[in-house]
Amino acid sequence: MEKEFEVRSRDGVATYAVAFILEFGRLNVYCKCPAGILGKWCKHKMRLISGDVTGVLATSGAVDMVEVLSWIRNSEFPRLLDEMKTAKNEMQVAKIKMDKVKKTLEKSVQKGVAVCQK
Ligand SMILES: [Zn+2]
């Protein structure tokens, strides 16, 4: 089964076709934006996989969207999105720690540090 939606880009001008193909129990997502054509991750796929239907053109079909959202709910995508969210939070914590260590190191370079002499 294939369902395709026209999704408006954030610039409000361009629209890209995002296709969901459910075949043999596997869900594939394709987007025809410049990144998507290269098979790369893009914000259009991300937006729809996250359940955010902002920018999906009304003519795309609300019934099809309801069906695709149920495919997504029953797929690994929600777990993977949670994993990504957790990783993002861990990255922010690590960044705060890194900034703190960097400041301490900068101060230490300016003020000098103790040296053990024997
Ligand atoms: Zn895209």
JSON list of C-alpha atoms in Angstrom, two decimals, residues 25-112:
[
{"chain": "A", "resi": 25, "resn": "GLY", "atom": "CA", "xyz": [5.07, -5.69, 6.95]},
{"chain": "A", "resi": 26, "resn": "ARG", "atom": "CA", "xyz": [7.67, -2.96, 6.46]},
{"chain": "A", "resi": 27, "resn": "LEU", "atom": "CA", "xyz": [7.04, 0.76, 6.36]},
{"chain": "A", "resi": 28, "resn": "ASN", "atom": "CA", "xyz": [9.26, 2.90, 4.16]},
{"chain": "A", "resi": 29, "resn": "VAL", "atom": "CA", "xyz": [9.15, 6.68, 3.94]},
{"chain": "A", "resi": 30, "resn": "TYR", "atom": "CA", "xyz": [10.30, 8.72, 0.96]},
{"chain": "A", "resi": 31, "resn": "CYS", "atom": "CA", "xyz": [10.40, 12.44, 0.33]},
{"chain": "A", "resi": 32, "resn": "LYS", "atom": "CA", "xyz": [11.05, 14.25, -2.91]},
{"chain": "A", "resi": 33, "resn": "CYS", "atom": "CA", "xyz": [12.81, 17.26, -1.37]},
{"chain": "A", "resi": 34, "resn": "PRO", "atom": "CA", "xyz": [16.51, 17.76, -2.30]},
{"chain": "A", "resi": 35, "resn": "ALA", "atom": "CA", "xyz": [17.70, 15.85, 0.80]},
{"chain": "A", "resi": 36, "resn": "GLY", "atom": "CA", "xyz": [15.02, 13.19, 0.54]},
{"chain": "A", "resi": 37, "resn": "ILE", "atom": "CA", "xyz": [15.81, 12.39, -3.09]},
{"chain": "A", "resi": 38, "resn": "LEU", "atom": "CA", "xyz": [19.32, 11.49, -1.95]},
{"chain": "A", "resi": 39, "resn": "GLY", "atom": "CA", "xyz": [17.81, 9.14, 0.60]},
{"chain": "A", "resi": 40, "resn": "LYS", "atom": "CA", "xyz": [18.83, 11.41, 3.44]},
{"chain": "A", "resi": 41, "resn": "TRP", "atom": "CA", "xyz": [16.89, 12.29, 6.55]},
{"chain": "A", "resi": 42, "resn": "CYS", "atom": "CA", "xyz": [14.73, 15.39, 6.12]},
{"chain": "A", "resi": 43, "resn": "LYS", "atom": "CA", "xyz": [12.43, 17.51, 8.23]},
{"chain": "A", "resi": 44, "resn": "HIS", "atom": "CA", "xyz": [9.38, 16.59, 6.13]},
{"chain": "A", "resi": 45, "resn": "LYS", "atom": "CA", "xyz": [9.71, 12.89, 6.94]},
{"chain": "A", "resi": 46, "resn": "MET", "atom": "CA", "xyz": [10.56, 13.77, 10.53]},
{"chain": "A", "resi": 47, "resn": "ARG", "atom": "CA", "xyz": [7.52, 15.99, 10.88]},
{"chain": "A", "resi": 48, "resn": "LEU", "atom": "CA", "xyz": [5.08, 13.35, 9.63]},
{"chain": "A", "resi": 49, "resn": "ILE", "atom": "CA", "xyz": [6.70, 10.46, 11.50]},
{"chain": "A", "resi": 50, "resn": "SER", "atom": "CA", "xyz": [6.36, 12.56, 14.66]},
{"chain": "A", "resi": 51, "resn": "GLY", "atom": "CA", "xyz": [2.64, 12.80, 13.96]},
{"chain": "A", "resi": 52, "resn": "ASP", "atom": "CA", "xyz": [2.83, 16.51, 13.14]},
{"chain": "A", "resi": 53, "resn": "VAL", "atom": "CA", "xyz": [0.62, 17.04, 10.11]},
{"chain": "A", "resi": 54, "resn": "THR", "atom": "CA", "xyz": [1.30, 20.79, 9.95]},
{"chain": "A", "resi": 55, "resn": "GLY", "atom": "CA", "xyz": [1.87, 21.75, 6.34]},
{"chain": "A", "resi": 56, "resn": "VAL", "atom": "CA", "xyz": [0.17, 18.72, 4.84]},
{"chain": "A", "resi": 57, "resn": "LEU", "atom": "CA", "xyz": [-2.05, 20.06, 2.10]},
{"chain": "A", "resi": 58, "resn": "ALA", "atom": "CA", "xyz": [-5.75, 19.46, 2.67]},
{"chain": "A", "resi": 59, "resn": "THR", "atom": "CA", "xyz": [-6.08, 17.91, -0.78]},
{"chain": "A", "resi": 60, "resn": "SER", "atom": "CA", "xyz": [-3.75, 15.11, 0.32]},
{"chain": "A", "resi": 61, "resn": "GLY", "atom": "CA", "xyz": [-6.60, 13.22, 2.00]},
{"chain": "A", "resi": 62, "resn": "ALA", "atom": "CA", "xyz": [-7.38, 13.21, 5.70]},
{"chain": "A", "resi": 63, "resn": "VAL", "atom": "CA", "xyz": [-8.58, 9.59, 5.67]},
{"chain": "A", "resi": 64, "resn": "ASP", "atom": "CA", "xyz": [-5.28, 8.39, 4.21]},
{"chain": "A", "resi": 65, "resn": "MET", "atom": "CA", "xyz": [-3.42, 10.42, 6.82]},
{"chain": "A", "resi": 66, "resn": "VAL", "atom": "CA", "xyz": [-5.39, 8.76, 9.64]},
{"chain": "A", "resi": 67, "resn": "GLU", "atom": "CA", "xyz": [-4.42, 5.38, 8.21]},
{"chain": "A", "resi": 68, "resn": "VAL", "atom": "CA", "xyz": [-0.74, 6.32, 7.84]},
{"chain": "A", "resi": 69, "resn": "LEU", "atom": "CA", "xyz": [-0.65, 7.70, 11.39]},
{"chain": "A", "resi": 70, "resn": "SER", "atom": "CA", "xyz": [-1.89, 4.31, 12.61]},
{"chain": "A", "resi": 71, "resn": "TRP", "atom": "CA", "xyz": [0.89, 2.58, 10.58]},
{"chain": "A", "resi": 72, "resn": "ILE", "atom": "CA", "xyz": [3.39, 4.87, 12.29]},
{"chain": "A", "resi": 73, "resn": "ARG", "atom": "CA", "xyz": [1.92, 4.25, 15.77]},
{"chain": "A", "resi": 74, "resn": "ASN", "atom": "CA", "xyz": [2.24, 0.50, 15.22]},
{"chain": "A", "resi": 75, "resn": "SER", "atom": "CA", "xyz": [5.79, 0.72, 13.90]},
{"chain": "A", "resi": 76, "resn": "GLU", "atom": "CA", "xyz": [9.19, 1.12, 15.54]},
{"chain": "A", "resi": 77, "resn": "PHE", "atom": "CA", "xyz": [9.14, 4.86, 14.81]},
{"chain": "A", "resi": 78, "resn": "PRO", "atom": "CA", "xyz": [7.68, 5.97, 18.19]},
{"chain": "A", "resi": 79, "resn": "ARG", "atom": "CA", "xyz": [10.36, 3.98, 20.07]},
{"chain": "A", "resi": 80, "resn": "LEU", "atom": "CA", "xyz": [13.10, 5.37, 17.82]},
{"chain": "A", "resi": 81, "resn": "LEU", "atom": "CA", "xyz": [11.80, 8.92, 18.27]},
{"chain": "A", "resi": 82, "resn": "ASP", "atom": "CA", "xyz": [11.85, 8.42, 22.06]},
{"chain": "A", "resi": 83, "resn": "GLU", "atom": "CA", "xyz": [15.40, 7.13, 21.80]},
{"chain": "A", "resi": 84, "resn": "MET", "atom": "CA", "xyz": [16.39, 10.19, 19.78]},
{"chain": "A", "resi": 85, "resn": "LYS", "atom": "CA", "xyz": [14.72, 12.50, 22.32]},
{"chain": "A", "resi": 86, "resn": "THR", "atom": "CA", "xyz": [16.62, 10.81, 25.15]},
{"chain": "A", "resi": 87, "resn": "ALA", "atom": "CA", "xyz": [19.90, 11.04, 23.23]},
{"chain": "A", "resi": 88, "resn": "LYS", "atom": "CA", "xyz": [19.23, 14.73, 22.53]},
{"chain": "A", "resi": 89, "resn": "ASN", "atom": "CA", "xyz": [18.68, 15.38, 26.26]},
{"chain": "A", "resi": 90, "resn": "GLU", "atom": "CA", "xyz": [21.85, 13.49, 27.13]},
{"chain": "A", "resi": 91, "resn": "MET", "atom": "CA", "xyz": [23.70, 15.56, 24.55]},
{"chain": "A", "resi": 92, "resn": "GLN", "atom": "CA", "xyz": [22.45, 18.79, 26.19]},
{"chain": "A", "resi": 93, "resn": "VAL", "atom": "CA", "xyz": [23.55, 17.56, 29.62]},
{"chain": "A", "resi": 94, "resn": "ALA", "atom": "CA", "xyz": [26.95, 16.61, 28.15]},
{"chain": "A", "resi": 95, "resn": "LYS", "atom": "CA", "xyz": [27.23, 20.05, 26.51]},
{"chain": "A", "resi": 96, "resn": "ILE", "atom": "CA", "xyz": [26.54, 21.82, 29.82]},
{"chain": "A", "resi": 97, "resn": "LYS", "atom": "CA", "xyz": [29.18, 19.63, 31.50]},
{"chain": "A", "resi": 98, "resn": "MET", "atom": "CA", "xyz": [31.63, 20.31, 28.65]},
{"chain": "A", "resi": 99, "resn": "ASP", "atom": "CA", "xyz": [31.09, 24.10, 28.88]},
{"chain": "A", "resi": 100, "resn": "LYS", "atom": "CA", "xyz": [31.66, 23.96, 32.65]},
{"chain": "A", "resi": 101, "resn": "VAL", "atom": "CA", "xyz": [34.89, 21.96, 32.29]},
{"chain": "A", "resi": 102, "resn": "LYS", "atom": "CA", "xyz": [36.06, 24.30, 29.53]},
{"chain": "A", "resi": 103, "resn": "LYS", "atom": "CA", "xyz": [35.48, 27.38, 31.74]},
{"chain": "A", "resi": 104, "resn": "THR", "atom": "CA", "xyz": [37.34, 25.72, 34.62]},
{"chain": "A", "resi": 105, "resn": "LEU", "atom": "CA", "xyz": [40.21, 24.87, 32.28]},
{"chain": "A", "resi": 106, "resn": "GLU", "atom": "CA", "xyz": [40.30, 28.44, 30.90]},
{"chain": "A", "resi": 107, "resn": "LYS", "atom": "CA", "xyz": [40.44, 29.86, 34.46]},
{"chain": "A", "resi": 108, "resn": "SER", "atom": "CA", "xyz": [43.15, 27.37, 35.36]},
{"chain": "A", "resi": 109, "resn": "VAL", "atom": "CA", "xyz": [45.24, 28.44, 32.40]},
{"chain": "A", "resi": 110, "resn": "GLN", "atom": "CA", "xyz": [44.88, 32.14, 33.41]},
{"chain": "A", "resi": 111, "resn": "LYS", "atom": "CA", "xyz": [45.42, 31.73, 37.16]},
{"chain": "A", "resi": 112, "resn": "GLY", "atom": "CA", "xyz": [47.76, 28.79, 37.03]}
]
